[in-house]
Amino acid sequence: NNGKGEAFSPTDTVANGLASCMFTVMGIKAKDLEIDFSGSTAHVTKIMGTEPRRITEIHVSFHFTINPSEKIKTVLERTA
């Protein structure tokens, strides 16, 4: 990819894999709590550093189709 942004890079895959993993473990916990958040989405932002080129930060924000209570939100966040 060489930083051209023309295709998914291996670091894009890492960042998206992190969000996928977080959703998976939250989904398992949500099922235990009898909560359905099907259709929810995540926004992933990857920050790259230079010399050497590397991931320095990954930000994941979730957008749920439910409006969880603060308690449930905290449980899901800590699970992820």
PDB file of C-alpha atoms in Angstrom:
ATOM      1  CA  ASN A   1       0.000   0.000   0.000  1.00  0.00           C
ATOM      2  CA  ASN A   2       2.914   2.363   0.774  1.00  0.00           C
ATOM      3  CA  GLY A   3       0.593   4.883   2.393  1.00  0.00           C
ATOM      4  CA  LYS A   4      -1.246   5.634  -0.851  1.00  0.00           C
ATOM      5  CA  GLY A   5      -4.643   4.720   0.584  1.00  0.00           C
ATOM      6  CA  GLU A   6      -5.596   2.840  -2.583  1.00  0.00           C
ATOM      7  CA  ALA A   7      -6.359  -0.443  -0.810  1.00  0.00           C
ATOM      8  CA  PHE A   8      -6.666  -1.918   2.657  1.00  0.00           C
ATOM      9  CA  SER A   9      -3.295  -2.230   4.330  1.00  0.00           C
ATOM     10  CA  PRO A  10      -2.265  -4.811   6.925  1.00  0.00           C
ATOM     11  CA  THR A  11      -2.561  -2.092   9.581  1.00  0.00           C
ATOM     12  CA  ASP A  12      -6.154  -1.397   8.453  1.00  0.00           C
ATOM     13  CA  THR A  13      -6.868  -5.082   9.000  1.00  0.00           C
ATOM     14  CA  VAL A  14      -5.394  -4.901  12.516  1.00  0.00           C
ATOM     15  CA  ALA A  15      -7.548  -1.885  13.434  1.00  0.00           C
ATOM     16  CA  ASN A  16     -10.725  -3.448  12.035  1.00  0.00           C
ATOM     17  CA  GLY A  17      -9.857  -6.758  13.701  1.00  0.00           C
ATOM     18  CA  LEU A  18      -9.671  -4.979  17.059  1.00  0.00           C
ATOM     19  CA  ALA A  19     -13.178  -3.542  16.609  1.00  0.00           C
ATOM     20  CA  SER A  20     -14.477  -6.932  15.473  1.00  0.00           C
ATOM     21  CA  CYS A  21     -13.000  -8.625  18.536  1.00  0.00           C
ATOM     22  CA  MET A  22     -14.483  -5.964  20.821  1.00  0.00           C
ATOM     23  CA  PHE A  23     -17.923  -6.425  19.228  1.00  0.00           C
ATOM     24  CA  THR A  24     -17.649 -10.198  19.582  1.00  0.00           C
ATOM     25  CA  VAL A  25     -16.916 -10.179  23.311  1.00  0.00           C
ATOM     26  CA  MET A  26     -19.540  -7.477  23.926  1.00  0.00           C
ATOM     27  CA  GLY A  27     -22.035  -9.576  21.956  1.00  0.00           C
ATOM     28  CA  ILE A  28     -21.322 -12.604  24.122  1.00  0.00           C
ATOM     29  CA  LYS A  29     -21.848 -10.532  27.273  1.00  0.00           C
ATOM     30  CA  ALA A  30     -24.966  -8.879  25.828  1.00  0.00           C
ATOM     31  CA  LYS A  31     -26.442 -12.303  25.080  1.00  0.00           C
ATOM     32  CA  ASP A  32     -25.850 -13.304  28.716  1.00  0.00           C
ATOM     33  CA  LEU A  33     -27.691 -10.113  29.739  1.00  0.00           C
ATOM     34  CA  GLU A  34     -30.476 -10.799  27.191  1.00  0.00           C
ATOM     35  CA  ILE A  35     -29.666  -7.612  25.267  1.00  0.00           C
ATOM     36  CA  ASP A  36     -29.884  -7.478  21.479  1.00  0.00           C
ATOM     37  CA  PHE A  37     -27.814  -4.787  19.819  1.00  0.00           C
ATOM     38  CA  SER A  38     -28.003  -6.182  16.294  1.00  0.00           C
ATOM     39  CA  GLY A  39     -27.326  -3.557  13.650  1.00  0.00           C
ATOM     40  CA  SER A  40     -24.954  -1.580  15.863  1.00  0.00           C
ATOM     41  CA  THR A  41     -21.833  -0.215  14.206  1.00  0.00           C
ATOM     42  CA  ALA A  42     -18.321   0.864  15.095  1.00  0.00           C
ATOM     43  CA  HIS A  43     -16.166   3.677  13.746  1.00  0.00           C
ATOM     44  CA  VAL A  44     -12.451   2.911  13.733  1.00  0.00           C
ATOM     45  CA  THR A  45      -9.706   5.526  13.427  1.00  0.00           C
ATOM     46  CA  LYS A  46      -6.114   4.398  13.057  1.00  0.00           C
ATOM     47  CA  ILE A  47      -3.278   6.832  13.775  1.00  0.00           C
ATOM     48  CA  MET A  48       0.050   6.024  12.156  1.00  0.00           C
ATOM     49  CA  GLY A  49       3.498   7.073  13.329  1.00  0.00           C
ATOM     50  CA  THR A  50       6.663   7.437  11.309  1.00  0.00           C
ATOM     51  CA  GLU A  51      10.226   6.207  11.507  1.00  0.00           C
ATOM     52  CA  PRO A  52       9.482   3.393  11.830  1.00  0.00           C
ATOM     53  CA  ARG A  53       6.036   3.399  10.224  1.00  0.00           C
ATOM     54  CA  ARG A  54       3.702   1.893  12.812  1.00  0.00           C
ATOM     55  CA  ILE A  55       0.302   2.109  14.467  1.00  0.00           C
ATOM     56  CA  THR A  56       0.516   4.566  17.350  1.00  0.00           C
ATOM     57  CA  GLU A  57      -3.179   4.749  18.278  1.00  0.00           C
ATOM     58  CA  ILE A  58      -6.461   3.044  17.454  1.00  0.00           C
ATOM     59  CA  HIS A  59      -9.725   4.741  18.416  1.00  0.00           C
ATOM     60  CA  VAL A  60     -12.949   2.720  18.336  1.00  0.00           C
ATOM     61  CA  SER A  61     -16.339   4.311  18.941  1.00  0.00           C
ATOM     62  CA  PHE A  62     -19.503   2.239  19.026  1.00  0.00           C
ATOM     63  CA  HIS A  63     -22.935   3.318  17.846  1.00  0.00           C
ATOM     64  CA  PHE A  64     -25.582   1.048  19.338  1.00  0.00           C
ATOM     65  CA  THR A  65     -29.110   0.439  18.095  1.00  0.00           C
ATOM     66  CA  ILE A  66     -30.158   0.327  21.750  1.00  0.00           C
ATOM     67  CA  ASN A  67     -30.004   2.994  24.419  1.00  0.00           C
ATOM     68  CA  PRO A  68     -28.321   1.116  27.271  1.00  0.00           C
ATOM     69  CA  SER A  69     -28.462   2.268  30.859  1.00  0.00           C
ATOM     70  CA  GLU A  70     -25.213   3.625  32.280  1.00  0.00           C
ATOM     71  CA  LYS A  71     -24.755   0.350  34.175  1.00  0.00           C
ATOM     72  CA  ILE A  72     -25.123  -1.785  31.026  1.00  0.00           C
ATOM     73  CA  LYS A  73     -22.938   0.612  29.033  1.00  0.00           C
ATOM     74  CA  THR A  74     -20.199   0.322  31.666  1.00  0.00           C
ATOM     75  CA  VAL A  75     -20.473  -3.485  31.696  1.00  0.00           C
ATOM     76  CA  LEU A  76     -20.157  -3.645  27.897  1.00  0.00           C
ATOM     77  CA  GLU A  77     -17.264  -1.160  27.810  1.00  0.00           C
ATOM     78  CA  ARG A  78     -15.353  -3.066  30.481  1.00  0.00           C
ATOM     79  CA  THR A  79     -16.030  -6.324  28.657  1.00  0.00           C
ATOM     80  CA  ALA A  80     -14.498  -4.926  25.472  1.00  0.00           C
TER      81      ALA A  80
END
